Amino acid sequence: MNARETVVEVRGLVNRFGAQTVHEGLDLDVRRGEILGVVGGSGTGKSVLMRSIVGLRRPDAGSVRLFGEDLLTLPPARRAEVERRVGVLFQDGALFSSLTVSENVCVPLLEHTALNARDAARLAALKIQLAGLPPEARDKYPSELSGGMRKRAALARALALDPDILFLDEPTAGLDPIGAAAFDQLVRTLRDALGLTVFLITHDLDTLYAICDRVAVLAHKRVLVADTLEAVQRCDDPWVRDYFHGPRGRAALAARGGERRSGPRAAPPSV
């Protein structure tokens, strides 16, 4: 992979809510084929950044280019074409509670393709299987699923249109350690098998050590550092020190024998 090839380019981003400035001159690149972990303290605007990138929020200043194009300046037809290349899993899953899992996955298929209902359902079944759900989950409603299964159902919907990039907002939040680890491995497997790029907002240190190629730290209204875990850990910032070198950070590193992989296609760490 060409390290200079980017699918997301953010320059000078400014986001304000009234008198509160969340981002001020934020720059970030997301490289093709990588899993980029995005971390930061509460209120640093991780989800706001994601929404700005995917075109759900218009920044107050700066530019965002996705696949080399600014979504907010594109004509509707072209914007729809670019948006089809994007899959999003929101923090709460954002599934339609009145629809079954299969029906939820069918929504983008019926909206953005010429598939009829029968063919959309068949393709939805494949996406549900790809997300690691059993066939019997297709006809269940979100309220009938466990937290981990709802995350996978939301992932299946995010994968419905065969995206080039996945945006995942706290995908392991609320999951038990076993379920979270299984979801991490699923994300890495999908990245490797489908050639995805993954923008992953998380607070889970185990996720960072297990699957992320680079980590971007949001602090002081900007991206403080975006680099490998080893480089990020050397950053002389109080929040970085507390986060990565506190008890939980040391435990997450020790659980992997202090080893880290490098590169988006490298072998997984020893566990």
mmCIF file of C-alpha atoms in Angstrom:
data_model
loop_
_atom_site.group_PDB
_atom_site.id
_atom_site.type_symbol
_atom_site.label_atom_id
_atom_site.label_comp_id
_atom_site.label_asym_id
_atom_site.label_seq_id
_atom_site.Cartn_x
_atom_site.Cartn_y
_atom_site.Cartn_z
ATOM 1 C CA MET A 1 0.000 0.000 0.000
ATOM 2 C CA ASN A 2 1.192 3.489 -0.797
ATOM 3 C CA ALA A 3 1.415 5.221 2.582
ATOM 4 C CA ARG A 4 0.597 8.527 0.918
ATOM 5 C CA GLU A 5 -2.653 7.264 -0.594
ATOM 6 C CA THR A 6 -5.541 8.637 1.429
ATOM 7 C CA VAL A 7 -9.278 8.086 1.350
ATOM 8 C CA VAL A 8 -10.039 10.837 3.883
ATOM 9 C CA GLU A 9 -8.292 14.198 4.014
ATOM 10 C CA VAL A 10 -9.304 16.725 6.676
ATOM 11 C CA ARG A 11 -7.664 20.152 6.684
ATOM 12 C CA GLY A 12 -8.199 23.078 9.045
ATOM 13 C CA LEU A 13 -11.489 21.697 10.358
ATOM 14 C CA VAL A 14 -13.477 23.966 12.668
ATOM 15 C CA ASN A 15 -16.652 22.840 14.448
ATOM 16 C CA ARG A 16 -18.529 25.104 16.833
ATOM 17 C CA PHE A 17 -21.716 24.741 18.850
ATOM 18 C CA GLY A 18 -22.719 28.229 19.857
ATOM 19 C CA ALA A 19 -19.879 29.717 21.885
ATOM 20 C CA GLN A 20 -18.184 26.321 22.280
ATOM 21 C CA THR A 21 -15.440 25.430 19.823
ATOM 22 C CA VAL A 22 -14.945 21.669 19.566
ATOM 23 C CA HIS A 23 -12.396 21.600 16.719
ATOM 24 C CA GLU A 24 -10.030 24.382 15.731
ATOM 25 C CA GLY A 25 -7.707 23.789 12.785
ATOM 26 C CA LEU A 26 -7.938 19.993 12.913
ATOM 27 C CA ASP A 27 -5.966 18.018 10.295
ATOM 28 C CA LEU A 28 -6.206 14.271 9.680
ATOM 29 C CA ASP A 29 -5.517 11.728 6.932
ATOM 30 C CA VAL A 30 -6.989 8.236 6.787
ATOM 31 C CA ARG A 31 -4.972 5.866 4.618
ATOM 32 C CA ARG A 32 -6.395 3.227 2.344
ATOM 33 C CA GLY A 33 -6.540 -0.233 3.900
ATOM 34 C CA GLU A 34 -5.727 0.769 7.461
ATOM 35 C CA ILE A 35 -7.664 0.499 10.706
ATOM 36 C CA LEU A 36 -7.347 3.918 12.311
ATOM 37 C CA GLY A 37 -8.323 4.108 15.967
ATOM 38 C CA VAL A 38 -9.609 7.502 17.097
ATOM 39 C CA VAL A 39 -9.399 8.247 20.825
ATOM 40 C CA GLY A 40 -9.821 11.264 23.044
ATOM 41 C CA GLY A 41 -11.390 12.448 26.252
ATOM 42 C CA SER A 42 -15.074 13.225 26.683
ATOM 43 C CA GLY A 43 -16.089 16.285 24.702
ATOM 44 C CA THR A 44 -13.185 16.201 22.250
ATOM 45 C CA GLY A 45 -15.585 15.719 19.344
ATOM 46 C CA LYS A 46 -14.791 12.224 18.103
ATOM 47 C CA SER A 47 -18.323 11.598 16.849
ATOM 48 C CA VAL A 48 -18.574 15.166 15.547
ATOM 49 C CA LEU A 49 -15.445 14.535 13.487
ATOM 50 C CA MET A 50 -16.939 11.358 12.056
ATOM 51 C CA ARG A 51 -20.198 13.116 11.193
ATOM 52 C CA SER A 52 -18.246 15.903 9.496
ATOM 53 C CA ILE A 53 -16.337 13.400 7.363
ATOM 54 C CA VAL A 54 -19.410 11.481 6.198
ATOM 55 C CA GLY A 55 -21.303 14.666 5.365
ATOM 56 C CA LEU A 56 -23.842 14.625 8.202
ATOM 57 C CA ARG A 57 -22.540 17.909 9.598
ATOM 58 C CA ARG A 58 -21.353 20.986 7.748
ATOM 59 C CA PRO A 59 -18.157 22.285 9.418
ATOM 60 C CA ASP A 60 -17.878 25.935 10.335
ATOM 61 C CA ALA A 61 -14.575 26.130 8.452
ATOM 62 C CA GLY A 62 -11.968 23.930 6.831
ATOM 63 C CA SER A 63 -12.315 21.173 4.268
ATOM 64 C CA VAL A 64 -13.103 17.466 4.227
ATOM 65 C CA ARG A 65 -12.374 15.334 1.175
ATOM 66 C CA LEU A 66 -13.653 11.784 0.937
ATOM 67 C CA PHE A 67 -12.179 9.774 -1.947
ATOM 68 C CA GLY A 68 -10.813 13.096 -3.156
ATOM 69 C CA GLU A 69 -14.195 14.841 -3.230
ATOM 70 C CA ASP A 70 -16.007 17.295 -0.963
ATOM 71 C CA LEU A 71 -19.438 15.782 -0.319
ATOM 72 C CA LEU A 72 -20.977 19.119 0.602
ATOM 73 C CA THR A 73 -20.216 20.645 -2.811
ATOM 74 C CA LEU A 74 -21.267 17.715 -4.983
ATOM 75 C CA PRO A 75 -24.513 17.612 -6.951
ATOM 76 C CA PRO A 76 -27.029 15.182 -5.404
ATOM 77 C CA ALA A 77 -26.481 12.347 -7.884
ATOM 78 C CA ARG A 78 -22.716 12.370 -7.524
ATOM 79 C CA ARG A 79 -22.931 12.706 -3.759
ATOM 80 C CA ALA A 80 -25.156 9.615 -3.630
ATOM 81 C CA GLU A 81 -22.556 7.673 -5.629
ATOM 82 C CA VAL A 82 -19.813 8.590 -3.160
ATOM 83 C CA GLU A 83 -22.002 7.895 -0.132
ATOM 84 C CA ARG A 84 -22.590 4.364 -1.404
ATOM 85 C CA ARG A 85 -18.911 3.720 -0.781
ATOM 86 C CA VAL A 86 -19.329 4.507 2.921
ATOM 87 C CA GLY A 87 -20.685 2.283 5.696
ATOM 88 C CA VAL A 88 -21.492 3.690 9.123
ATOM 89 C CA LEU A 89 -22.140 1.950 12.424
ATOM 90 C CA PHE A 90 -23.404 4.495 14.939
ATOM 91 C CA GLN A 91 -22.715 4.106 18.638
ATOM 92 C CA ASP A 92 -26.179 2.836 19.524
ATOM 93 C CA GLY A 93 -26.531 0.809 16.328
ATOM 94 C CA ALA A 94 -29.397 3.045 15.134
ATOM 95 C CA LEU A 95 -31.440 0.050 13.989
ATOM 96 C CA PHE A 96 -35.109 0.564 13.184
ATOM 97 C CA SER A 97 -36.894 -1.040 16.124
ATOM 98 C CA SER A 98 -40.018 -1.849 14.084
ATOM 99 C CA LEU A 99 -38.051 -3.781 11.441
ATOM 100 C CA THR A 100 -36.443 -7.197 11.639
ATOM 101 C CA VAL A 101 -32.703 -7.596 11.190
ATOM 102 C CA SER A 102 -33.222 -8.629 7.572
ATOM 103 C CA GLU A 103 -35.506 -5.678 6.923
ATOM 104 C CA ASN A 104 -32.992 -3.306 8.506
ATOM 105 C CA VAL A 105 -30.240 -4.555 6.201
ATOM 106 C CA CYS A 106 -32.569 -4.304 3.226
ATOM 107 C CA VAL A 107 -33.231 -0.592 3.783
ATOM 108 C CA PRO A 108 -30.050 0.706 2.062
ATOM 109 C CA LEU A 109 -30.301 -1.983 -0.606
ATOM 110 C CA LEU A 110 -33.819 -0.954 -1.596
ATOM 111 C CA GLU A 111 -33.009 2.758 -1.327
ATOM 112 C CA HIS A 112 -29.785 2.816 -3.323
ATOM 113 C CA THR A 113 -30.058 -0.091 -5.777
ATOM 114 C CA ALA A 114 -32.539 -1.401 -8.306
ATOM 115 C CA LEU A 115 -32.945 -4.713 -6.469
ATOM 116 C CA ASN A 116 -36.443 -6.033 -5.885
ATOM 117 C CA ALA A 117 -37.510 -7.083 -2.390
ATOM 118 C CA ARG A 118 -36.725 -10.786 -2.929
ATOM 119 C CA ASP A 119 -33.200 -10.188 -4.222
ATOM 120 C CA ALA A 120 -32.534 -7.588 -1.523
ATOM 121 C CA ALA A 121 -33.533 -10.128 1.133
ATOM 122 C CA ARG A 122 -31.184 -12.708 -0.369
ATOM 123 C CA LEU A 123 -28.289 -10.264 -0.349
ATOM 124 C CA ALA A 124 -29.194 -9.161 3.167
ATOM 125 C CA ALA A 125 -28.917 -12.780 4.292
ATOM 126 C CA LEU A 126 -25.343 -12.882 2.983
ATOM 127 C CA LYS A 127 -24.432 -9.660 4.800
ATOM 128 C CA ILE A 128 -25.954 -10.967 8.022
ATOM 129 C CA GLN A 129 -23.888 -14.121 7.705
ATOM 130 C CA LEU A 130 -20.793 -12.025 6.942
ATOM 131 C CA ALA A 131 -21.360 -10.119 10.174
ATOM 132 C CA GLY A 132 -21.272 -13.365 12.117
ATOM 133 C CA LEU A 133 -24.959 -13.742 12.928
ATOM 134 C CA PRO A 134 -26.798 -17.079 12.700
ATOM 135 C CA PRO A 135 -29.565 -17.490 10.084
ATOM 136 C CA GLU A 136 -32.283 -17.422 12.759
ATOM 137 C CA ALA A 137 -31.326 -13.836 13.634
ATOM 138 C CA ARG A 138 -32.690 -12.557 10.326
ATOM 139 C CA ASP A 139 -36.317 -12.507 11.474
ATOM 140 C CA LYS A 140 -35.688 -11.149 14.954
ATOM 141 C CA TYR A 141 -36.355 -7.578 16.010
ATOM 142 C CA PRO A 142 -33.600 -5.500 17.656
ATOM 143 C CA SER A 143 -35.309 -5.826 21.053
ATOM 144 C CA GLU A 144 -34.974 -9.599 20.779
ATOM 145 C CA LEU A 145 -31.192 -9.471 20.305
ATOM 146 C CA SER A 146 -28.357 -9.288 22.789
ATOM 147 C CA GLY A 147 -26.107 -6.233 22.745
ATOM 148 C CA GLY A 148 -23.439 -8.055 20.776
ATOM 149 C CA MET A 149 -25.938 -9.320 18.223
ATOM 150 C CA ARG A 150 -27.359 -5.815 17.748
ATOM 151 C CA LYS A 151 -23.845 -4.550 17.027
ATOM 152 C CA ARG A 152 -23.394 -7.262 14.414
ATOM 153 C CA ALA A 153 -26.788 -6.518 12.893
ATOM 154 C CA ALA A 154 -25.818 -2.859 12.589
ATOM 155 C CA LEU A 155 -22.526 -3.942 11.046
ATOM 156 C CA ALA A 156 -24.388 -6.076 8.500
ATOM 157 C CA ARG A 157 -26.404 -3.017 7.491
ATOM 158 C CA ALA A 158 -23.218 -0.933 7.250
ATOM 159 C CA LEU A 159 -21.810 -3.580 4.891
ATOM 160 C CA ALA A 160 -24.953 -3.781 2.760
ATOM 161 C CA LEU A 161 -23.649 -1.691 -0.146
ATOM 162 C CA ASP A 162 -20.117 -3.151 -0.201
ATOM 163 C CA PRO A 163 -18.458 0.030 1.123
ATOM 164 C CA ASP A 164 -14.812 0.945 0.682
ATOM 165 C CA ILE A 165 -14.606 2.530 4.129
ATOM 166 C CA LEU A 166 -16.332 1.696 7.403
ATOM 167 C CA PHE A 167 -16.948 4.249 10.146
ATOM 168 C CA LEU A 168 -17.471 2.568 13.512
ATOM 169 C CA ASP A 169 -18.470 4.650 16.541
ATOM 170 C CA GLU A 170 -17.670 2.823 19.791
ATOM 171 C CA PRO A 171 -18.589 -0.587 18.336
ATOM 172 C CA THR A 172 -17.580 -2.531 21.457
ATOM 173 C CA ALA A 173 -19.163 -0.168 24.014
ATOM 174 C CA GLY A 174 -21.344 -2.116 26.428
ATOM 175 C CA LEU A 175 -20.070 -5.525 25.347
ATOM 176 C CA ASP A 176 -18.501 -8.018 27.706
ATOM 177 C CA PRO A 177 -14.769 -8.684 27.178
ATOM 178 C CA ILE A 178 -15.348 -11.892 25.211
ATOM 179 C CA GLY A 179 -17.933 -10.273 22.957
ATOM 180 C CA ALA A 180 -15.748 -7.212 22.458
ATOM 181 C CA ALA A 181 -12.735 -9.331 21.520
ATOM 182 C CA ALA A 182 -14.825 -11.330 19.052
ATOM 183 C CA PHE A 183 -16.091 -8.123 17.437
ATOM 184 C CA ASP A 184 -12.531 -6.808 17.168
ATOM 185 C CA GLN A 185 -11.420 -9.933 15.372
ATOM 186 C CA LEU A 186 -14.421 -9.732 13.048
ATOM 187 C CA VAL A 187 -13.488 -6.172 12.071
ATOM 188 C CA ARG A 188 -9.922 -7.180 11.313
ATOM 189 C CA THR A 189 -11.053 -10.230 9.335
ATOM 190 C CA LEU A 190 -13.442 -8.121 7.259
ATOM 191 C CA ARG A 191 -10.734 -5.524 6.618
ATOM 192 C CA ASP A 192 -8.315 -8.174 5.405
ATOM 193 C CA ALA A 193 -10.871 -10.123 3.370
ATOM 194 C CA LEU A 194 -12.669 -7.171 1.763
ATOM 195 C CA GLY A 195 -9.855 -4.631 1.568
ATOM 196 C CA LEU A 196 -11.742 -2.155 3.739
ATOM 197 C CA THR A 197 -10.490 1.020 5.319
ATOM 198 C CA VAL A 198 -11.766 1.418 8.898
ATOM 199 C CA PHE A 199 -12.217 4.619 10.919
ATOM 200 C CA LEU A 200 -12.813 3.336 14.448
ATOM 201 C CA ILE A 201 -13.807 5.545 17.372
ATOM 202 C CA THR A 202 -13.129 3.716 20.605
ATOM 203 C CA HIS A 203 -12.165 4.077 24.240
ATOM 204 C CA ASP A 204 -11.241 0.392 24.470
ATOM 205 C CA LEU A 205 -7.500 -0.029 24.932
ATOM 206 C CA ASP A 206 -7.726 -3.725 24.093
ATOM 207 C CA THR A 207 -9.165 -2.802 20.682
ATOM 208 C CA LEU A 208 -6.296 -0.390 20.011
ATOM 209 C CA TYR A 209 -3.667 -2.990 20.803
ATOM 210 C CA ALA A 210 -5.462 -5.833 19.030
ATOM 211 C CA ILE A 211 -6.387 -4.420 15.624
ATOM 212 C CA CYS A 212 -5.446 -0.772 15.026
ATOM 213 C CA ASP A 213 -2.613 0.110 12.663
ATOM 214 C CA ARG A 214 -2.492 3.746 13.714
ATOM 215 C CA VAL A 215 -4.077 5.795 16.476
ATOM 216 C CA ALA A 216 -5.247 9.413 16.251
ATOM 217 C CA VAL A 217 -5.525 11.264 19.553
ATOM 218 C CA LEU A 218 -7.988 14.161 19.751
ATOM 219 C CA ALA A 219 -6.999 16.778 22.319
ATOM 220 C CA HIS A 220 -6.816 20.551 22.554
ATOM 221 C CA LYS A 221 -9.401 20.859 19.721
ATOM 222 C CA ARG A 222 -7.191 19.115 17.162
ATOM 223 C CA VAL A 223 -5.474 15.842 16.339
ATOM 224 C CA LEU A 224 -2.573 15.886 18.746
ATOM 225 C CA VAL A 225 -0.832 12.915 17.129
ATOM 226 C CA ALA A 226 -1.721 10.263 14.539
ATOM 227 C CA ASP A 227 0.810 7.469 14.386
ATOM 228 C CA THR A 228 1.575 3.927 15.448
ATOM 229 C CA LEU A 229 0.816 2.976 19.018
ATOM 230 C CA GLU A 230 4.497 2.977 19.857
ATOM 231 C CA ALA A 231 4.895 6.546 18.611
ATOM 232 C CA VAL A 232 1.687 7.737 20.254
ATOM 233 C CA GLN A 233 2.759 6.339 23.601
ATOM 234 C CA ARG A 234 5.888 8.474 23.445
ATOM 235 C CA CYS A 235 3.827 11.656 23.076
ATOM 236 C CA ASP A 236 4.528 13.935 26.039
ATOM 237 C CA ASP A 237 0.962 14.995 26.788
ATOM 238 C CA PRO A 238 -0.799 14.550 30.156
ATOM 239 C CA TRP A 239 -3.888 12.893 28.679
ATOM 240 C CA VAL A 240 -1.808 10.504 26.573
ATOM 241 C CA ARG A 241 0.310 9.568 29.585
ATOM 242 C CA ASP A 242 -2.741 8.948 31.774
ATOM 243 C CA TYR A 243 -4.544 6.972 29.081
ATOM 244 C CA PHE A 244 -1.773 4.759 27.759
ATOM 245 C CA HIS A 245 0.463 4.490 30.802
ATOM 246 C CA GLY A 246 -2.166 4.197 33.516
ATOM 247 C CA PRO A 247 -3.184 0.856 35.064
ATOM 248 C CA ARG A 248 -5.563 -0.110 32.239
ATOM 249 C CA GLY A 249 -3.058 0.801 29.545
ATOM 250 C CA ARG A 250 -0.337 -1.261 31.200
ATOM 251 C CA ALA A 251 -2.749 -4.180 31.595
ATOM 252 C CA ALA A 252 -3.788 -4.055 27.936
ATOM 253 C CA LEU A 253 -0.158 -4.067 26.810
ATOM 254 C CA ALA A 254 0.837 -6.818 29.243
ATOM 255 C CA ALA A 255 -2.032 -8.995 27.999
ATOM 256 C CA ARG A 256 -0.277 -9.051 24.644
ATOM 257 C CA GLY A 257 3.175 -9.683 26.001
ATOM 258 C CA GLY A 258 4.288 -6.151 25.155
ATOM 259 C CA GLU A 259 4.205 -7.052 21.455
ATOM 260 C CA ARG A 260 2.708 -4.982 18.665
ATOM 261 C CA ARG A 261 2.294 -5.647 15.006
ATOM 262 C CA SER A 262 2.937 -3.024 12.338
ATOM 263 C CA GLY A 263 1.267 -2.479 8.987
ATOM 264 C CA PRO A 264 -2.314 -3.126 7.983
ATOM 265 C CA ARG A 265 -1.704 -6.685 6.800
ATOM 266 C CA ALA A 266 0.711 -7.875 9.472
ATOM 267 C CA ALA A 267 0.108 -10.940 11.616
ATOM 268 C CA PRO A 268 -1.977 -10.543 14.797
ATOM 269 C CA PRO A 269 -0.169 -10.132 18.139
ATOM 270 C CA SER A 270 0.336 -13.050 20.467
ATOM 271 C CA VAL A 271 -2.341 -13.431 23.093
#
